[in-house]
mmCIF file of C-alpha atoms and ligand atoms in Angstrom:
data_model
loop_
_atom_site.group_PDB
_atom_site.id
_atom_site.type_symbol
_atom_site.label_atom_id
_atom_site.label_comp_id
_atom_site.label_asym_id
_atom_site.label_seq_id
_atom_site.Cartn_x
_atom_site.Cartn_y
_atom_site.Cartn_z
ATOM 1 C CA MET Z 1 -12.475 -1.186 4.363
ATOM 2 C CA PHE Z 2 -12.339 -0.491 0.811
ATOM 3 C CA GLU Z 3 -13.129 -4.448 -0.110
ATOM 4 C CA ASP Z 4 -15.797 -5.462 -3.454
ATOM 5 C CA ARG Z 5 -17.448 -7.854 -2.076
ATOM 6 C CA SER Z 6 -19.089 -7.601 -5.499
ATOM 7 C CA LYS Z 7 -16.420 -10.192 -7.240
ATOM 8 C CA LYS Z 8 -16.849 -13.956 -8.665
ATOM 9 C CA ARG Z 9 -15.648 -16.305 -5.529
ATOM 10 C CA THR Z 10 -14.019 -19.877 -6.610
ATOM 11 C CA GLU Z 11 -12.390 -21.657 -4.025
ATOM 12 C CA LEU Z 12 -8.529 -22.493 -3.727
ATOM 13 C CA GLY Z 13 -9.690 -26.599 -3.380
ATOM 14 C CA GLU Z 14 -11.558 -26.128 -7.425
ATOM 15 C CA LEU Z 15 -7.820 -25.416 -8.733
ATOM 16 C CA GLY Z 16 -5.565 -27.468 -7.055
ATOM 17 C CA GLU Z 17 -1.879 -26.775 -6.138
ATOM 18 C CA PHE Z 18 -0.491 -27.675 -9.347
ATOM 19 C CA GLY Z 19 -4.173 -26.207 -11.280
ATOM 20 C CA LEU Z 20 -3.402 -23.070 -8.884
ATOM 21 C CA ILE Z 21 0.370 -22.625 -9.792
ATOM 22 C CA ASP Z 22 -0.289 -22.400 -13.292
ATOM 23 C CA HIS Z 23 -3.138 -20.193 -12.814
ATOM 24 C CA LEU Z 24 -0.895 -17.681 -11.239
ATOM 25 C CA THR Z 25 2.006 -18.025 -13.504
ATOM 26 C CA LYS Z 26 1.450 -18.830 -17.031
ATOM 27 C CA ASP Z 27 1.358 -15.888 -18.521
ATOM 28 C CA ILE Z 28 4.871 -14.411 -17.407
ATOM 29 C CA ILE Z 29 6.985 -14.034 -20.280
ATOM 30 C CA TYR Z 30 11.208 -13.678 -19.000
ATOM 31 C CA LYS Z 31 13.218 -10.253 -19.463
ATOM 32 C CA ASN Z 32 16.562 -11.323 -18.871
ATOM 33 C CA ALA Z 33 18.636 -13.097 -20.941
ATOM 34 C CA THR Z 34 21.046 -14.763 -16.875
ATOM 35 C CA THR Z 35 17.006 -16.385 -16.949
ATOM 36 C CA LEU Z 36 17.883 -19.512 -18.816
ATOM 37 C CA LYS Z 37 14.732 -21.373 -16.908
ATOM 38 C CA GLY Z 38 11.910 -20.035 -14.676
ATOM 39 C CA VAL Z 39 8.845 -21.736 -12.849
ATOM 40 C CA GLY Z 40 7.686 -25.166 -14.025
ATOM 41 C CA ASP Z 41 10.786 -27.521 -12.750
ATOM 42 C CA ASP Z 42 12.687 -28.976 -9.958
ATOM 43 C CA ALA Z 43 14.790 -25.077 -9.699
ATOM 44 C CA ALA Z 44 15.150 -22.486 -11.474
ATOM 45 C CA VAL Z 45 18.231 -22.188 -13.946
ATOM 46 C CA ILE Z 46 20.235 -18.330 -14.178
ATOM 47 C CA HIS Z 47 23.496 -17.896 -15.629
ATOM 48 C CA THR Z 48 25.575 -14.836 -14.802
ATOM 49 C CA LYS Z 49 28.326 -13.778 -15.405
ATOM 50 C CA LEU Z 50 28.115 -11.261 -12.472
ATOM 51 C CA THR Z 51 28.440 -11.365 -8.821
ATOM 52 C CA THR Z 52 25.318 -12.554 -7.542
ATOM 53 C CA LEU Z 53 23.199 -11.024 -4.653
ATOM 54 C CA VAL Z 54 20.491 -12.330 -3.075
ATOM 55 C CA SER Z 55 17.260 -11.084 -0.202
ATOM 56 C CA THR Z 56 15.306 -11.972 1.721
ATOM 57 C CA ASP Z 57 11.699 -10.886 3.222
ATOM 58 C CA LEU Z 58 8.954 -12.675 5.115
ATOM 59 C CA LEU Z 59 5.925 -11.335 5.710
ATOM 60 C CA VAL Z 60 2.989 -12.422 8.089
ATOM 61 C CA GLU Z 61 -0.613 -11.076 8.040
ATOM 62 C CA GLY Z 62 -1.315 -8.918 11.317
ATOM 63 C CA VAL Z 63 1.999 -8.498 12.185
ATOM 64 C CA HIS Z 64 3.232 -7.203 8.764
ATOM 65 C CA PHE Z 65 -0.075 -6.261 6.981
ATOM 66 C CA ASP Z 66 -3.378 -5.859 7.575
ATOM 67 C CA LEU Z 67 -5.733 -6.910 5.276
ATOM 68 C CA SER Z 68 -8.282 -4.724 6.511
ATOM 69 C CA TYR Z 69 -6.754 -1.438 4.617
ATOM 70 C CA THR Z 70 -4.075 -3.369 2.081
ATOM 71 C CA PRO Z 71 -5.583 -3.945 -1.127
ATOM 72 C CA LEU Z 72 -3.949 -7.034 -2.589
ATOM 73 C CA LYS Z 73 -2.483 -6.012 -5.376
ATOM 74 C CA HIS Z 74 -0.724 -3.426 -3.314
ATOM 75 C CA LEU Z 75 0.278 -5.328 -1.276
ATOM 76 C CA GLY Z 76 1.293 -7.980 -4.194
ATOM 77 C CA TYR Z 77 3.197 -5.290 -5.222
ATOM 78 C CA LYS Z 78 4.805 -3.351 -2.464
ATOM 79 C CA ALA Z 79 5.720 -7.126 -0.995
ATOM 80 C CA ALA Z 80 8.133 -6.937 -4.330
ATOM 81 C CA VAL Z 81 9.618 -3.609 -4.528
ATOM 82 C CA VAL Z 82 10.711 -3.521 -0.584
ATOM 83 C CA ASN Z 83 12.959 -6.925 -1.960
ATOM 84 C CA PHE Z 84 14.392 -5.289 -4.940
ATOM 85 C CA SER Z 85 14.963 -1.849 -2.294
ATOM 86 C CA ASP Z 86 17.532 -4.185 -1.028
ATOM 87 C CA ILE Z 87 19.328 -4.710 -3.920
ATOM 88 C CA VAL Z 88 18.637 -0.934 -5.409
ATOM 89 C CA ALA Z 89 20.892 -0.260 -1.900
ATOM 90 C CA MET Z 90 23.570 -2.683 -2.592
ATOM 91 C CA ASN Z 91 23.976 -0.498 -5.884
ATOM 92 C CA GLY Z 92 22.704 -3.948 -7.247
ATOM 93 C CA THR Z 93 20.068 -4.154 -10.180
ATOM 94 C CA PRO Z 94 17.072 -6.905 -9.061
ATOM 95 C CA THR Z 95 16.759 -9.689 -11.692
ATOM 96 C CA GLN Z 96 14.764 -12.454 -10.547
ATOM 97 C CA LEU Z 97 12.521 -13.204 -7.691
ATOM 98 C CA VAL Z 98 11.184 -16.058 -5.617
ATOM 99 C CA VAL Z 99 8.236 -16.106 -4.443
ATOM 100 C CA GLY Z 100 6.336 -18.392 -1.343
ATOM 101 C CA ILE Z 101 2.805 -18.236 -0.016
ATOM 102 C CA ALA Z 102 1.274 -20.443 2.747
ATOM 103 C CA VAL Z 103 -2.864 -20.088 2.342
ATOM 104 C CA SER Z 104 -5.776 -20.018 4.535
ATOM 105 C CA ASN Z 105 -8.785 -21.768 2.370
ATOM 106 C CA ARG Z 106 -10.308 -17.945 3.532
ATOM 107 C CA TYR Z 107 -8.884 -17.017 0.745
ATOM 108 C CA SER Z 108 -10.334 -17.359 -2.840
ATOM 109 C CA VAL Z 109 -8.287 -18.257 -6.054
ATOM 110 C CA GLU Z 110 -9.311 -14.002 -6.811
ATOM 111 C CA ALA Z 111 -8.070 -12.821 -3.894
ATOM 112 C CA LEU Z 112 -4.494 -14.922 -4.895
ATOM 113 C CA GLU Z 113 -5.089 -13.032 -8.465
ATOM 114 C CA GLU Z 114 -4.972 -10.005 -7.241
ATOM 115 C CA LEU Z 115 -1.782 -10.603 -5.146
ATOM 116 C CA TYR Z 116 -0.508 -11.914 -8.080
ATOM 117 C CA ASP Z 117 -1.235 -9.181 -10.257
ATOM 118 C CA GLY Z 118 0.390 -7.225 -7.711
ATOM 119 C CA ILE Z 119 3.522 -8.525 -7.570
ATOM 120 C CA LYS Z 120 3.887 -9.118 -11.928
ATOM 121 C CA LEU Z 121 3.039 -5.885 -12.217
ATOM 122 C CA ALA Z 122 5.801 -4.855 -10.071
ATOM 123 C CA CYS Z 123 8.562 -7.682 -12.016
ATOM 124 C CA GLU Z 124 7.084 -6.069 -14.899
ATOM 125 C CA LYS Z 125 7.919 -2.362 -14.187
ATOM 126 C CA TYR Z 126 11.627 -3.212 -12.912
ATOM 127 C CA LYS Z 127 12.385 -6.106 -15.302
ATOM 128 C CA VAL Z 128 12.163 -8.832 -13.215
ATOM 129 C CA ASP Z 129 11.432 -12.457 -13.935
ATOM 130 C CA LEU Z 130 9.233 -14.606 -11.563
ATOM 131 C CA VAL Z 131 11.091 -17.865 -11.324
ATOM 132 C CA GLY Z 132 9.800 -20.102 -8.720
ATOM 133 C CA GLY Z 133 8.424 -20.783 -5.581
ATOM 134 C CA ASP Z 134 6.712 -22.654 -3.430
ATOM 135 C CA THR Z 135 2.273 -22.914 -3.076
ATOM 136 C CA THR Z 136 1.348 -24.658 0.303
ATOM 137 C CA SER Z 137 -1.871 -24.256 3.198
ATOM 138 C CA SER Z 138 -1.892 -21.953 6.373
ATOM 139 C CA THR Z 139 -4.435 -22.949 9.075
ATOM 140 C CA SER Z 140 -4.624 -18.927 9.449
ATOM 141 C CA GLY Z 141 -3.580 -16.135 7.538
ATOM 142 C CA LEU Z 142 -1.360 -15.358 4.292
ATOM 143 C CA LEU Z 143 2.251 -15.505 5.194
ATOM 144 C CA ILE Z 144 4.528 -14.276 1.999
ATOM 145 C CA SER Z 145 7.789 -15.334 1.441
ATOM 146 C CA MET Z 146 10.129 -12.828 -0.986
ATOM 147 C CA THR Z 147 13.831 -13.868 -2.549
ATOM 148 C CA ILE Z 148 15.319 -11.526 -4.688
ATOM 149 C CA ILE Z 149 17.852 -12.220 -6.554
ATOM 150 C CA GLY Z 150 20.336 -9.153 -8.384
ATOM 151 C CA GLU Z 151 22.854 -8.135 -9.808
ATOM 152 C CA ALA Z 152 26.689 -6.011 -10.197
ATOM 153 C CA ALA Z 153 29.665 -6.497 -10.922
ATOM 154 C CA THR Z 154 31.850 -6.932 -7.315
ATOM 155 C CA GLU Z 155 33.448 -3.664 -8.052
ATOM 156 C CA ASP Z 156 30.083 -2.097 -7.797
ATOM 157 C CA ILE Z 157 28.470 -2.976 -5.582
ATOM 158 C CA VAL Z 158 28.649 -0.282 -1.984
ATOM 159 C CA TYR Z 159 28.068 -1.685 1.673
ATOM 160 C CA ARG Z 160 26.871 -0.011 4.840
ATOM 161 C CA ASN Z 161 30.752 0.050 6.011
ATOM 162 C CA GLY Z 162 32.490 2.224 3.794
ATOM 163 C CA ALA Z 163 31.525 5.712 5.207
ATOM 164 C CA LYS Z 164 34.562 7.987 5.700
ATOM 165 C CA GLU Z 165 34.904 11.546 7.578
ATOM 166 C CA GLY Z 166 33.949 14.414 5.520
ATOM 167 C CA ASN Z 167 32.082 12.286 2.545
ATOM 168 C CA LEU Z 168 28.578 13.767 2.232
ATOM 169 C CA LEU Z 169 25.301 12.394 3.882
ATOM 170 C CA CYS Z 170 23.077 12.502 0.804
ATOM 171 C CA VAL Z 171 19.341 11.236 0.559
ATOM 172 C CA SER Z 172 16.623 10.511 -2.333
ATOM 173 C CA GLY Z 173 13.125 11.648 -2.791
ATOM 174 C CA ASN Z 174 11.618 12.773 0.465
ATOM 175 C CA LEU Z 175 10.736 11.697 3.982
ATOM 176 C CA GLY Z 176 7.566 10.615 5.883
ATOM 177 C CA ALA Z 177 4.940 10.126 3.565
ATOM 178 C CA ALA Z 178 4.843 6.848 4.039
ATOM 179 C CA TYR Z 179 4.192 6.914 7.756
ATOM 180 C CA MET Z 180 2.079 10.078 7.685
ATOM 181 C CA GLY Z 181 -0.564 7.194 4.928
ATOM 182 C CA LEU Z 182 0.100 4.607 7.336
ATOM 183 C CA LEU Z 183 -1.143 7.229 10.095
ATOM 184 C CA LEU Z 184 -3.947 8.072 7.771
ATOM 185 C CA LEU Z 185 -5.433 5.085 6.704
ATOM 186 C CA GLU Z 186 -5.211 3.448 11.024
ATOM 187 C CA ARG Z 187 -7.115 6.721 11.788
ATOM 188 C CA GLU Z 188 -10.035 5.818 8.931
ATOM 189 C CA LYS Z 189 -9.760 2.054 10.566
ATOM 190 C CA GLU Z 190 -11.107 3.486 13.898
ATOM 191 C CA VAL Z 191 -13.562 5.269 12.061
ATOM 192 C CA TYR Z 192 -15.283 2.361 10.126
ATOM 193 C CA LYS Z 193 -14.808 0.086 12.929
ATOM 194 C CA ALA Z 194 -17.277 2.581 14.987
ATOM 195 C CA ASN Z 195 -19.265 3.714 12.153
ATOM 196 C CA PRO Z 196 -19.160 0.674 9.143
ATOM 197 C CA ALA Z 197 -21.868 2.874 7.422
ATOM 198 C CA ALA Z 198 -18.853 6.112 7.185
ATOM 199 C CA GLN Z 199 -17.330 6.593 3.746
ATOM 200 C CA PRO Z 200 -13.331 7.242 4.677
ATOM 201 C CA GLU Z 201 -12.166 10.332 4.252
ATOM 202 C CA LEU Z 202 -9.269 9.934 1.831
ATOM 203 C CA GLU Z 203 -9.765 12.404 -0.444
ATOM 204 C CA GLY Z 204 -6.838 15.017 -1.428
ATOM 205 C CA TYR Z 205 -4.111 12.349 0.573
ATOM 206 C CA ASP Z 206 -3.231 10.528 -2.966
ATOM 207 C CA TYR Z 207 0.121 10.816 -2.774
ATOM 208 C CA ILE Z 208 0.403 10.323 0.923
ATOM 209 C CA LEU Z 209 -1.338 6.954 0.599
ATOM 210 C CA GLN Z 210 0.473 6.290 -2.557
ATOM 211 C CA ARG Z 211 3.485 6.312 -0.851
ATOM 212 C CA GLN Z 212 2.747 4.085 2.176
ATOM 213 C CA LEU Z 213 0.842 1.682 -0.273
ATOM 214 C CA LYS Z 214 2.945 1.462 -3.698
ATOM 215 C CA PRO Z 215 6.378 1.810 -2.172
ATOM 216 C CA GLU Z 216 8.645 2.496 -5.701
ATOM 217 C CA ALA Z 217 12.663 1.919 -5.377
ATOM 218 C CA ARG Z 218 15.032 4.472 -6.541
ATOM 219 C CA LEU Z 219 16.943 1.892 -9.091
ATOM 220 C CA ASP Z 220 16.678 5.157 -11.528
ATOM 221 C CA ILE Z 221 19.358 6.913 -8.415
ATOM 222 C CA ILE Z 222 21.401 4.421 -8.220
ATOM 223 C CA GLN Z 223 21.469 4.303 -12.198
ATOM 224 C CA LEU Z 224 21.530 8.482 -12.300
ATOM 225 C CA LEU Z 225 25.006 8.230 -10.137
ATOM 226 C CA LYS Z 226 26.259 5.715 -12.037
ATOM 227 C CA GLU Z 227 25.548 8.231 -15.470
ATOM 228 C CA ASN Z 228 26.982 10.176 -13.149
ATOM 229 C CA ASN Z 229 30.426 8.228 -12.590
ATOM 230 C CA ILE Z 230 29.712 8.517 -9.128
ATOM 231 C CA LYS Z 231 29.869 5.815 -6.555
ATOM 232 C CA PRO Z 232 28.780 5.684 -3.023
ATOM 233 C CA THR Z 233 31.175 5.056 0.078
ATOM 234 C CA SER Z 234 28.348 3.957 1.671
ATOM 235 C CA MET Z 235 24.569 3.150 1.049
ATOM 236 C CA ILE Z 236 21.246 1.679 2.509
ATOM 237 C CA ASP Z 237 17.642 1.858 2.081
ATOM 238 C CA ILE Z 238 14.882 3.591 4.293
ATOM 239 C CA SER Z 239 12.377 1.098 5.959
ATOM 240 C CA ASP Z 240 13.458 1.996 9.458
ATOM 241 C CA GLY Z 241 12.826 5.397 8.888
ATOM 242 C CA LEU Z 242 16.018 8.308 8.679
ATOM 243 C CA ALA Z 243 17.562 8.433 12.411
ATOM 244 C CA SER Z 244 18.063 4.556 12.806
ATOM 245 C CA GLU Z 245 19.896 4.054 9.162
ATOM 246 C CA ILE Z 246 21.803 7.204 9.507
ATOM 247 C CA LEU Z 247 22.855 4.965 13.244
ATOM 248 C CA HIS Z 248 23.422 1.890 10.856
ATOM 249 C CA ILE Z 249 26.299 3.720 8.478
ATOM 250 C CA CYS Z 250 27.504 5.270 11.529
ATOM 251 C CA LYS Z 251 28.161 1.983 13.113
ATOM 252 C CA GLN Z 252 29.421 -0.130 10.968
ATOM 253 C CA SER Z 253 31.739 2.573 9.546
ATOM 254 C CA ASP Z 254 32.983 3.427 12.902
ATOM 255 C CA LYS Z 255 32.006 7.089 12.508
ATOM 256 C CA GLY Z 256 29.742 9.675 13.760
ATOM 257 C CA CYS Z 257 27.752 12.071 11.769
ATOM 258 C CA SER Z 258 26.750 16.039 11.864
ATOM 259 C CA LEU Z 259 22.877 15.812 10.771
ATOM 260 C CA TYR Z 260 20.564 19.504 9.652
ATOM 261 C CA GLU Z 261 16.883 19.416 11.056
ATOM 262 C CA GLU Z 262 16.637 21.751 7.666
ATOM 263 C CA LYS Z 263 18.105 19.861 5.505
ATOM 264 C CA ILE Z 264 15.849 16.801 5.102
ATOM 265 C CA PRO Z 265 13.787 16.456 2.421
ATOM 266 C CA ILE Z 266 10.083 16.588 3.232
ATOM 267 C CA ASP Z 267 7.074 17.032 1.549
ATOM 268 C CA ALA Z 268 4.547 19.859 2.137
ATOM 269 C CA THR Z 269 1.514 17.419 2.030
ATOM 270 C CA THR Z 270 3.634 15.449 4.322
ATOM 271 C CA VAL Z 271 4.047 18.429 6.582
ATOM 272 C CA SER Z 272 0.547 19.645 6.286
ATOM 273 C CA LEU Z 273 -0.578 15.634 7.942
ATOM 274 C CA ALA Z 274 1.650 16.050 10.070
ATOM 275 C CA GLU Z 275 0.406 19.107 11.474
ATOM 276 C CA GLU Z 276 -3.287 18.037 11.472
ATOM 277 C CA PHE Z 277 -2.427 14.669 13.642
ATOM 278 C CA LYS Z 278 -0.158 17.331 16.217
ATOM 279 C CA MET Z 279 3.321 16.233 14.615
ATOM 280 C CA ILE Z 280 5.998 17.621 14.318
ATOM 281 C CA PRO Z 281 7.296 16.552 10.885
ATOM 282 C CA THR Z 282 11.017 16.081 11.050
ATOM 283 C CA VAL Z 283 10.173 13.240 13.782
ATOM 284 C CA ALA Z 284 7.800 11.261 10.744
ATOM 285 C CA ALA Z 285 11.083 11.741 8.794
ATOM 286 C CA LEU Z 286 13.396 10.120 11.580
ATOM 287 C CA SER Z 287 11.154 7.441 12.806
ATOM 288 C CA GLY Z 288 8.791 6.525 10.288
ATOM 289 C CA GLY Z 289 10.309 4.431 7.995
ATOM 290 C CA GLU Z 290 8.720 2.636 4.976
ATOM 291 C CA ASP Z 291 9.705 5.392 2.128
ATOM 292 C CA TYR Z 292 12.327 3.160 0.498
ATOM 293 C CA GLU Z 293 14.188 6.052 -0.835
ATOM 294 C CA VAL Z 294 17.985 5.835 -0.562
ATOM 295 C CA LEU Z 295 20.823 7.174 1.852
ATOM 296 C CA PHE Z 296 24.536 7.053 1.335
ATOM 297 C CA THR Z 297 27.054 8.824 1.170
ATOM 298 C CA ILE Z 298 29.605 10.274 -1.372
ATOM 299 C CA GLU Z 299 32.942 11.859 -1.108
ATOM 300 C CA GLN Z 300 33.326 16.050 -1.008
ATOM 301 C CA SER Z 301 34.690 15.652 -4.499
ATOM 302 C CA ASP Z 302 31.694 14.750 -5.629
ATOM 303 C CA PHE Z 303 29.787 17.150 -4.187
ATOM 304 C CA GLU Z 304 29.484 19.612 -7.504
ATOM 305 C CA THR Z 305 28.222 16.738 -9.683
ATOM 306 C CA VAL Z 306 25.481 16.098 -6.865
ATOM 307 C CA LYS Z 307 24.199 19.273 -6.178
ATOM 308 C CA LYS Z 308 22.600 19.316 -9.693
ATOM 309 C CA LEU Z 309 21.326 16.145 -9.924
ATOM 310 C CA ALA Z 310 17.873 15.657 -9.069
ATOM 311 C CA ASP Z 311 16.117 14.346 -6.153
ATOM 312 C CA ILE Z 312 18.729 14.156 -4.415
ATOM 313 C CA GLN Z 313 19.620 16.568 -1.602
ATOM 314 C CA ILE Z 314 22.483 17.037 0.181
ATOM 315 C CA ILE Z 315 22.105 16.902 4.454
ATOM 316 C CA GLY Z 316 24.926 16.155 6.324
ATOM 317 C CA HIS Z 317 28.242 14.569 6.637
ATOM 318 C CA ILE Z 318 30.509 11.938 8.147
ATOM 319 C CA THR Z 319 32.270 13.030 11.192
ATOM 320 C CA ASP Z 320 34.731 10.875 13.490
ATOM 321 C CA LYS Z 321 32.991 8.307 15.750
ATOM 322 C CA ASN Z 322 34.037 10.058 18.893
ATOM 323 C CA SER Z 323 32.007 13.374 17.959
ATOM 324 C CA GLY Z 324 28.545 10.970 18.283
ATOM 325 C CA ALA Z 325 25.874 10.501 15.316
ATOM 326 C CA ASN Z 326 24.298 13.806 15.778
ATOM 327 C CA LEU Z 327 20.910 16.239 14.487
ATOM 328 C CA ILE Z 328 21.456 19.750 14.219
ATOM 329 C CA THR Z 329 18.203 21.149 14.357
ATOM 330 C CA SER Z 330 16.674 24.733 12.833
ATOM 331 C CA SER Z 331 17.635 26.180 15.683
ATOM 332 C CA GLY Z 332 20.683 25.160 15.733
ATOM 333 C CA ALA Z 333 21.158 22.444 19.005
ATOM 334 C CA VAL Z 334 23.116 19.967 18.748
ATOM 335 C CA ILE Z 335 21.016 16.204 19.404
ATOM 336 C CA PRO Z 336 22.484 12.769 19.320
ATOM 337 C CA LEU Z 337 20.534 10.746 17.939
ATOM 338 C CA ASN Z 338 19.267 7.288 18.053
ATOM 339 C CA ALA Z 339 16.993 4.736 16.245
ATOM 340 C CA GLN Z 340 13.742 6.495 17.367
ATOM 341 C CA GLY Z 341 14.684 9.471 16.321
ATOM 342 C CA TRP Z 342 12.141 10.490 18.516
ATOM 343 C CA ASP Z 343 12.955 10.961 22.052
ATOM 344 C CA ALA Z 344 14.973 13.428 20.970
ATOM 345 C CA LEU Z 345 13.477 15.390 19.403
ATOM 346 C CA LYS Z 346 10.430 15.430 22.073
ATOM 347 C CA GLU Z 347 13.592 16.775 24.292
ATOM 348 C CA LYS Z 348 13.375 19.700 22.474
ATOM 349 C CA GLU Z 349 8.954 20.620 23.085
HETATM 350 P P1 ADP B 401 8.506 -29.546 -6.467
HETATM 351 O O1 ADP B 401 7.290 -30.202 -5.300
HETATM 352 O O2 ADP B 401 9.610 -29.657 -7.283
HETATM 353 O O3 ADP B 401 8.949 -28.118 -4.522
HETATM 354 P P2 ADP B 401 6.590 -27.490 -6.907
HETATM 355 O O4 ADP B 401 4.862 -28.181 -7.390
HETATM 356 O O5 ADP B 401 6.383 -27.184 -5.420
HETATM 357 O O6 ADP B 401 7.143 -28.018 -6.872
HETATM 358 O O7 ADP B 401 6.388 -26.171 -7.495
HETATM 359 C C1 ADP B 401 6.744 -26.660 -8.796
HETATM 360 C C2 ADP B 401 7.208 -24.933 -9.917
HETATM 361 O O8 ADP B 401 6.377 -23.933 -9.491
HETATM 362 C C3 ADP B 401 8.632 -24.934 -9.622
HETATM 363 O O9 ADP B 401 9.231 -24.143 -10.719
HETATM 364 C C4 ADP B 401 8.250 -23.531 -8.642
HETATM 365 O O10 ADP B 401 9.147 -22.947 -8.668
HETATM 366 C C5 ADP B 401 6.406 -23.443 -8.975
HETATM 367 N N1 ADP B 401 5.470 -22.272 -8.210
HETATM 368 C C6 ADP B 401 5.634 -22.701 -7.463
HETATM 369 N N2 ADP B 401 4.546 -22.759 -6.319
HETATM 370 C C7 ADP B 401 4.861 -20.871 -7.107
HETATM 371 C C8 ADP B 401 4.901 -19.658 -6.049
HETATM 372 N N3 ADP B 401 3.519 -19.638 -5.591
HETATM 373 N N4 ADP B 401 4.456 -18.327 -7.479
HETATM 374 C C9 ADP B 401 4.874 -19.015 -8.078
HETATM 375 N N5 ADP B 401 6.377 -20.110 -8.627
HETATM 376 C C10 ADP B 401 5.581 -21.528 -8.154
HETATM 377 MG MG1 MG B 402 7.680 -27.032 -3.855
#
């Protein structure tokens, strides 16, 4: 939909596999002292004195991304950052990235350059080294596999299962915006399909679109907590929506929780767009997903410190398992949370 068709097209066959890998990775400069060898040998070589964290993501065209409204540079950036976010959610620092791609000849060298521009931009911003990968052909579409390697001192690692009764439930940033961005893009895609001459109506929605197309990993938040001597007791990143992530923490910690609807941070533009879509903004936050904020629990004794930290909101607390995981609505009703967060709020209507 936003494609620039005027660009030059070089067929993948013109470069060949090795030419392509060289072309995409030749300008990489390694920033981490732990990277002893990156692209170019049979394996990358990493030496670290800390504990290693590893996480992987597989993205399939048509299943996980839609290229009709996702620019390839954004796709590369997002795929990398989403991976970094998993390391951040363990209270670790992402350090090295390995990227595998399977690509059909429908793609040009220029298209892959765009994808790699996005990946490299994310790596630069987060000081991650792109140390290797694999390149192969696909009979249909694009497949991207990313493996992120990170590090942390063993005692600093935060798991999902450490929440204790009385802990405070906290979240960074604001929620629901990425989902509203997705709805907006889907709406414009339908308009475009019906009338390709129509210009997309996306003006004034920059923030919402950016949250969907160019998310960030909250490495800044875990650094801020560390600077303030706060170690969360449990943590997870928000990829599937607040309700689903809270339930993961409760289940793995064998606890319940009270989440207060009025405390959930939602940006004003998310609220107005949700209203335009005749949706309850809380639903976008609870079940929308892809915000990549961090959800974590802290000791009550850290309350005074956390209260003063910018961009962190206390949204509830951990209870015993038998109380269940509940949403306390703005009108005071107590509703059990479910993974969609959605049915619960429907009952309210
Ligand atoms: P091998 O045949 O030993 O698997 P390759 O020819 O696949 O080696 O890769 C050569 C080098 O290029 C390796 O260091 C590999 O990690 C790197 N590489 C291959 N594909 C990619 C890619 N898509 N992105 C980044 N590095 C890559
Ligand atoms: Mg290989």
